[in-house]
mmCIF file of C-alpha atoms in Angstrom:
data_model
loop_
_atom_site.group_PDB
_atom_site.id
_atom_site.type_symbol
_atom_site.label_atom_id
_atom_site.label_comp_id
_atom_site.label_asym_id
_atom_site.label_seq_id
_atom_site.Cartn_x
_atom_site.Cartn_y
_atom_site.Cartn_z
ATOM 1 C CA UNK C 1 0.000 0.000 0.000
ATOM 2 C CA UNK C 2 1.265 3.753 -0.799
ATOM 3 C CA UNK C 3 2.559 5.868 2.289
ATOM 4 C CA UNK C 4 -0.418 8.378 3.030
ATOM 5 C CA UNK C 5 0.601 12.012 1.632
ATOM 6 C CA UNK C 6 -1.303 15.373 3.129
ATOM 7 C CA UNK C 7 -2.202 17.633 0.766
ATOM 8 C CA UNK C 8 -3.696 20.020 2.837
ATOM 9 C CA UNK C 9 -3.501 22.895 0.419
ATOM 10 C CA UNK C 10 -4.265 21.005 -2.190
ATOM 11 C CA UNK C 11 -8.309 21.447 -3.851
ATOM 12 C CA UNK C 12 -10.297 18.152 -3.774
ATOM 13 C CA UNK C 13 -10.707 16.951 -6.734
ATOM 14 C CA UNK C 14 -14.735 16.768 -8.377
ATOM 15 C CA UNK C 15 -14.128 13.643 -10.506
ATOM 16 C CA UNK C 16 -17.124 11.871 -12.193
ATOM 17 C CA UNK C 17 -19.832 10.375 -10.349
ATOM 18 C CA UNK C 18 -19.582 6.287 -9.518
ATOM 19 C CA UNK C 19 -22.625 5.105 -10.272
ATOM 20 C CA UNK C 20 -23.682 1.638 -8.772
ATOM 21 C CA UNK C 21 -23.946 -1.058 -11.491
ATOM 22 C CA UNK C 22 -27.197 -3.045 -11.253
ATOM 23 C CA UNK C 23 -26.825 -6.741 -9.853
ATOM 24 C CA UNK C 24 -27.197 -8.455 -13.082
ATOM 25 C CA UNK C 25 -24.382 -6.249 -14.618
ATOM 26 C CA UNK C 26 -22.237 -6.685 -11.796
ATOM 27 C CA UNK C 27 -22.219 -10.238 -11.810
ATOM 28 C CA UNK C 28 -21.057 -10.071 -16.060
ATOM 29 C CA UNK C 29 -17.039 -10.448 -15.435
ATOM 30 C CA UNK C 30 -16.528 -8.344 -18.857
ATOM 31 C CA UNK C 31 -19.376 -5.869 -17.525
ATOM 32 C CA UNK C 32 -17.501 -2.466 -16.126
ATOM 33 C CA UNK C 33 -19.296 0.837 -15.714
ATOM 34 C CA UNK C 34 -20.827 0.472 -19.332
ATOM 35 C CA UNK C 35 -17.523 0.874 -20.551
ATOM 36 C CA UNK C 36 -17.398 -2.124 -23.195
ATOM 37 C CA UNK C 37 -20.473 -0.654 -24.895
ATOM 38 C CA UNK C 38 -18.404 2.509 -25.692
ATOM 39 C CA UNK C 39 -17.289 2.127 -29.663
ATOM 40 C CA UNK C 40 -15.783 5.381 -29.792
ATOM 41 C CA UNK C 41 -12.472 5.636 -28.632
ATOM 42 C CA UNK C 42 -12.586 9.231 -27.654
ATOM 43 C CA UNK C 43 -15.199 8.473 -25.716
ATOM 44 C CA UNK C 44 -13.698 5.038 -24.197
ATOM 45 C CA UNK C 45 -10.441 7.523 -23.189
ATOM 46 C CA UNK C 46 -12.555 10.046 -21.624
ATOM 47 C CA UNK C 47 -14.989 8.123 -19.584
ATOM 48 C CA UNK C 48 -12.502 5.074 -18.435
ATOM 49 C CA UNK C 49 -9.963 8.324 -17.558
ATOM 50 C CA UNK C 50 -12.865 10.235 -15.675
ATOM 51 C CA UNK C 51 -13.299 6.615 -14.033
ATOM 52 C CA UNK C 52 -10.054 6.246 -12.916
ATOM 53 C CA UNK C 53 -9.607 9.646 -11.313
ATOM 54 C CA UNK C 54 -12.368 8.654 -9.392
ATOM 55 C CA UNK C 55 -11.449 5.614 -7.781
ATOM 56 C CA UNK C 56 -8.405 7.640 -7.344
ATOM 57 C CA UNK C 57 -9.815 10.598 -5.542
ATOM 58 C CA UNK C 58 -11.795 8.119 -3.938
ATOM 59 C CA UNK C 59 -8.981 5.743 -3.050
ATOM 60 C CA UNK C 60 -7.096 8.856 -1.460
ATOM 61 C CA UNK C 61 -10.314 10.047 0.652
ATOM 62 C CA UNK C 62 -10.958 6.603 2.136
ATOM 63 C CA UNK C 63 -6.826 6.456 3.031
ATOM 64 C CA UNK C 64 -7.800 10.232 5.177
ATOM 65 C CA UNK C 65 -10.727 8.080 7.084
ATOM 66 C CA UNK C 66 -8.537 5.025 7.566
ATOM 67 C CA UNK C 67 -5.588 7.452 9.214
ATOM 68 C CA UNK C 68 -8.022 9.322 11.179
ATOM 69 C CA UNK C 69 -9.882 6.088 12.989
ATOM 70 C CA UNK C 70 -6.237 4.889 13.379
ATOM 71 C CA UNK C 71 -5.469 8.138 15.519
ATOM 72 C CA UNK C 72 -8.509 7.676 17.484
ATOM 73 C CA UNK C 73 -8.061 4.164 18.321
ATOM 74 C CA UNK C 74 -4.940 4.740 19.060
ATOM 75 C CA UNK C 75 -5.503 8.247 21.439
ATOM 76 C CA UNK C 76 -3.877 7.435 24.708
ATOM 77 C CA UNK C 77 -7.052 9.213 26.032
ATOM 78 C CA UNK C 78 -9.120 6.552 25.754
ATOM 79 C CA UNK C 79 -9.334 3.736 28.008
ATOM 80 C CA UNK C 80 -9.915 1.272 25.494
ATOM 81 C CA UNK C 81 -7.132 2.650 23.047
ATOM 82 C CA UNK C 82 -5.330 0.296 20.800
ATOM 83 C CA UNK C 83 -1.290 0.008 19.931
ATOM 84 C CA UNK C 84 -0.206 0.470 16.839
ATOM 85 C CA UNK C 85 0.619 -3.307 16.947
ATOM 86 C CA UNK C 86 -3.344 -4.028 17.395
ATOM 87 C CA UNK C 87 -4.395 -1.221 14.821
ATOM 88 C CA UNK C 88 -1.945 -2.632 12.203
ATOM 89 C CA UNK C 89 -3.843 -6.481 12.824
ATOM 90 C CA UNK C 90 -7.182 -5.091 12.289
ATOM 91 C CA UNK C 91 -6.166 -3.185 8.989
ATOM 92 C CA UNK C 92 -3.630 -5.880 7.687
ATOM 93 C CA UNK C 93 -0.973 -3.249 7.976
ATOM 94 C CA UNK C 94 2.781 -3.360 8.785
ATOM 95 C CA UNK C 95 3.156 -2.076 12.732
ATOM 96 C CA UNK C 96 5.451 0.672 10.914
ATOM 97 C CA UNK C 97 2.504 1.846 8.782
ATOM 98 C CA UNK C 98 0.001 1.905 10.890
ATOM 99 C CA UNK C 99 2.496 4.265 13.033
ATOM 100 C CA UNK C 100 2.995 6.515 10.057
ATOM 101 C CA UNK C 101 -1.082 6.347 9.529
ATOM 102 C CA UNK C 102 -1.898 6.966 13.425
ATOM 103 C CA UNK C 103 0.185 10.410 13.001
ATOM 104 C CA UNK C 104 -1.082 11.266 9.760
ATOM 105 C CA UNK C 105 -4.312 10.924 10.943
ATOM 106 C CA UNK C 106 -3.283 13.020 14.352
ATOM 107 C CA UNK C 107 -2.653 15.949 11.700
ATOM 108 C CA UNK C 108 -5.809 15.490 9.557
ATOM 109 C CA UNK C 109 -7.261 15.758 13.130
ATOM 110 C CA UNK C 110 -5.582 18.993 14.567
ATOM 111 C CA UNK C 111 -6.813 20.101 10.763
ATOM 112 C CA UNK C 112 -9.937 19.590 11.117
ATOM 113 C CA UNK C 113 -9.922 20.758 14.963
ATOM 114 C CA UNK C 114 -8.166 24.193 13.661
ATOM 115 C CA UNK C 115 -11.127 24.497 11.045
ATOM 116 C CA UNK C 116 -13.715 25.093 13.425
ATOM 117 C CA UNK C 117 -14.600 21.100 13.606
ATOM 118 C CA UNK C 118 -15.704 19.273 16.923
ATOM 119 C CA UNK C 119 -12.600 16.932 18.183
ATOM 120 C CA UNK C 120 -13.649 13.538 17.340
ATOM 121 C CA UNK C 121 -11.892 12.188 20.023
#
């Protein structure tokens, strides 16, 4: 798995929407997003690239949640806090990574906090 990189200053970006594919569709292993009906190459490119920067941005935003309930199991506020060990079983990490994701979530946290957000923890 990548390292987790902040980009605080950094815009989100507003990739395409993921739509969910209907059950039938989904089971079809050649079936993806629609994108074998497209003939058109242009149009292949541009909808399997606005695809991809969407599971990207996606991808990246679900890495910010995972570092963030990392830091909060991990708060040595709670009673019931986890090591870094115990956070690393639960997310099939290395116990390095899930160090390096317990303090980037601690600074997506003070971020947030510094916004004008509640603290989660």
């Amino acid at each position: 798995m990548a390292e987790p990189t902040p980009r605080r200053n950094e815009p989100r970006l507003r990739p395409a929407p993921l739509l969910f594919e209907p059950a039938d569709a989904a089971t079809d292993p050649e079936h993806f997003f629609d994108l074998e009906s497209i003939d058109d190459p242009r149009a292949l490119l541009a909808r399997s690239t606005e695809l991809a920067l969407a599971f990207r941005a996606a991808t990246d935003r679900a890495v910010e949640f995972q570092a963030m309930a990392a830091a909060q199991l991990a708060d040595p506020r709670r009673f019931d806090r986890l090591t870094p060990a115990e956070v690393a079983a639960r997310a099939e990490w290395t116990e390095d990574y899930a160090k390096k994701m317990v303090e980037f979530g601690r600074e997506l946290l003070r971020g947030a906090d510094a916004e004008g957000y509640a603290d989660p923890i």
